[in-house]
XYZ file of C-alpha atoms in Angstrom:
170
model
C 0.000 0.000 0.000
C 1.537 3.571 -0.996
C 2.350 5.981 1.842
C 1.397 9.152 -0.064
C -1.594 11.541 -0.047
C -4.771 11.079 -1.911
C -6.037 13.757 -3.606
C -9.501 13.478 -5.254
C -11.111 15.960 -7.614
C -13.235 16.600 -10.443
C -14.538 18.970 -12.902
C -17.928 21.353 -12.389
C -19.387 18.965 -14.785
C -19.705 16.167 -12.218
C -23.121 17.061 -10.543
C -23.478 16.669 -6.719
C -25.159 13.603 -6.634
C -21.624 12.281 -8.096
C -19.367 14.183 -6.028
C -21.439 12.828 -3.163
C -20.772 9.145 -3.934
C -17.077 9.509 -4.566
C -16.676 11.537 -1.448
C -18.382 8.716 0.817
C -16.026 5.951 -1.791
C -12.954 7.700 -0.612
C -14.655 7.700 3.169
C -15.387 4.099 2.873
C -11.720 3.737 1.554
C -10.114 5.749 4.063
C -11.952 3.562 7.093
C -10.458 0.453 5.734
C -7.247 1.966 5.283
C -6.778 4.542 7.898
C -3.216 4.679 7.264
C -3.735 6.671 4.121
C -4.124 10.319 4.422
C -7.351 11.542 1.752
C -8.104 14.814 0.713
C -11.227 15.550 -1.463
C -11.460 18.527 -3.484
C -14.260 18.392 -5.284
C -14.970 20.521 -8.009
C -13.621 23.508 -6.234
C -10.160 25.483 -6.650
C -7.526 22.867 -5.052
C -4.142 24.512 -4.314
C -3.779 27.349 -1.579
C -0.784 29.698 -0.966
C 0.761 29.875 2.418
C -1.945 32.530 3.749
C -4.556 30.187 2.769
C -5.907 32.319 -0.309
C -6.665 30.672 -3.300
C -3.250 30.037 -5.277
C -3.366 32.413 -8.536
C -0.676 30.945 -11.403
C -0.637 32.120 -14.727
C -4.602 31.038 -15.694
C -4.931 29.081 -12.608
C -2.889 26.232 -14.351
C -2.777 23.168 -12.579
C -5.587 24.631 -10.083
C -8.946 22.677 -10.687
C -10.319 20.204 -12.295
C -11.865 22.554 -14.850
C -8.602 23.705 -15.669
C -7.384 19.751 -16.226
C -10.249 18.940 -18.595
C -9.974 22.206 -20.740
C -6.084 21.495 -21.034
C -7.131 17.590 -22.348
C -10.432 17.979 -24.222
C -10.238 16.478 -27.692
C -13.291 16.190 -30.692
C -13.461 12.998 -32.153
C -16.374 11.190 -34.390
C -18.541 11.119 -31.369
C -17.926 14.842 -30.443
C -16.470 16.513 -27.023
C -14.081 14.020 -24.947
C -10.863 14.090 -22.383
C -7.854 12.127 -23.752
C -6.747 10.320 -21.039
C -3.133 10.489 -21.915
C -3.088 14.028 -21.903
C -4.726 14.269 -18.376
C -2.152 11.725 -17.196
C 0.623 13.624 -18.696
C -0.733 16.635 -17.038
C -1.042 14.940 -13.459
C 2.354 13.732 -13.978
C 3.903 17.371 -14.867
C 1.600 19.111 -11.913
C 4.470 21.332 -9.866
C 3.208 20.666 -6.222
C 4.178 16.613 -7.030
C 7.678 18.177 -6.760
C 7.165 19.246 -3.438
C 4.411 17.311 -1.876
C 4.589 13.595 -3.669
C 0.933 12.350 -4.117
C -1.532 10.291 -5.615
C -3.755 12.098 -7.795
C -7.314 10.996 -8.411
C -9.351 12.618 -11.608
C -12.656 12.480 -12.459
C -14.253 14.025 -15.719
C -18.106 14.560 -16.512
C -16.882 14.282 -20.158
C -16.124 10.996 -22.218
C -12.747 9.579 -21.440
C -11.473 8.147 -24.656
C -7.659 7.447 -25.476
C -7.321 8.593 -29.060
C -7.758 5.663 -32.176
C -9.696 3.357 -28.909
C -13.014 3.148 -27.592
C -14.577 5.061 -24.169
C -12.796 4.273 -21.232
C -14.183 4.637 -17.701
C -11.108 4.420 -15.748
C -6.995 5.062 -16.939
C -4.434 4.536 -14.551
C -1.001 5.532 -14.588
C 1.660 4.915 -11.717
C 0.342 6.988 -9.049
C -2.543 8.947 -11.291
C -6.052 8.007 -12.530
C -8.247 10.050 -14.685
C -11.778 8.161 -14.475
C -15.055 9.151 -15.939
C -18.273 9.544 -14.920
C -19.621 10.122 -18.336
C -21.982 6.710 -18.398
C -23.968 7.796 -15.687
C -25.124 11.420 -16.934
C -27.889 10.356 -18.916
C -29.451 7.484 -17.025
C -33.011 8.464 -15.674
C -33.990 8.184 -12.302
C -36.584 5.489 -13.087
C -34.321 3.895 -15.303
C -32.259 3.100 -12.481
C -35.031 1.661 -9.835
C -32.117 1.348 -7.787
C -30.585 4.185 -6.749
C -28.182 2.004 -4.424
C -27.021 0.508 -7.674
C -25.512 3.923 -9.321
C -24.110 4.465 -5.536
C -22.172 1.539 -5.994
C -21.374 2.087 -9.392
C -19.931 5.453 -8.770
C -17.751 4.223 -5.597
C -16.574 1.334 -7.911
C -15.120 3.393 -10.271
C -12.811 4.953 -7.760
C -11.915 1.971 -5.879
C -11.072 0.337 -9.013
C -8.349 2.987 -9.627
C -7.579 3.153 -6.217
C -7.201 -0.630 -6.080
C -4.712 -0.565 -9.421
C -2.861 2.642 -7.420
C -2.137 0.281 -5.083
C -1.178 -3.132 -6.121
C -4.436 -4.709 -5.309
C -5.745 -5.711 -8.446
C -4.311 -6.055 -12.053
């Protein structure tokens, strides 16, 4: 199991019903692995400066998940997506993993796609993860008699990367 910080955070696109089941995944997580120190984000402004204020670089780069999917947002056939391997390569170059090492959690409203494949929900990458949430946008509520089901759903996504982050599944 890593050592490092979580840090879990999405785009304004990911509506509050989603942000609410990743944030009680990454609870659930946390309890079983208390060793692990989680921070989630949301869809809000992520990085600070040392009074606390909201961190203001050049365009706010780096600073939300906004900022991550504008940066990686491709058109293909199917229209508006996020190429994964951009947002990867973007988690990877983020300045703060220079000073404060971490594990980076992303999730997109948009379709995750990694250019010339199909839709993928989930991309990991060493210590990074870009997931989507894409496949649950347009399911109605009666659709999904369940609502315990899309709970799940949601949580799985994350623990899936979480689980690959980690060494605990292939």
């Amino acid at each position: 199991m890593r050592k490092l910080p979580v840090y879990l955070f999405c785009d304004s696109g990911v509506d509050d019903f989603q942000q609410m089941c990743l944030y009680r995944g990454l609870d659930e997580w946390n309890r079983l692995f208390p060793e692990m120190q989680v921070s989630y984000f949301g869809s809000r402004q992520m990085w600070k400066n040392e009074n606390g204020r909201e961190a203001l670089t050049e365009r706010n780069e780096y600073s939300s998940g906004d900022w991550f999917t504008e940066k990686s947002t491709v058109i293909d056939d199917e229209g508006v997506a996020v190429d994964a391997e951009v947002a990867l390569e973007l988690l990877e170059a983020e300045p703060w993993q220079w000073t404060d090492t971490h594990i980076d959690l992303f999730v997109t409203s948009r379709r995750l796609i990694i250019p010339k494949h199909s839709f993928y929900p989930v991309v990991v990458r060493d210590r990074h993860a870009v997931q989507s949430v894409y496949q649950f946008n347009n399911i109605p509520d009666k659709l999904d008699v369940d609502l315990g089901k899309r709970v799940w759903r949601i949580k799985g996504l994350l623990w899936h990367a979480l689980g690959h982050i980690n060494g605990l599944t292939d």
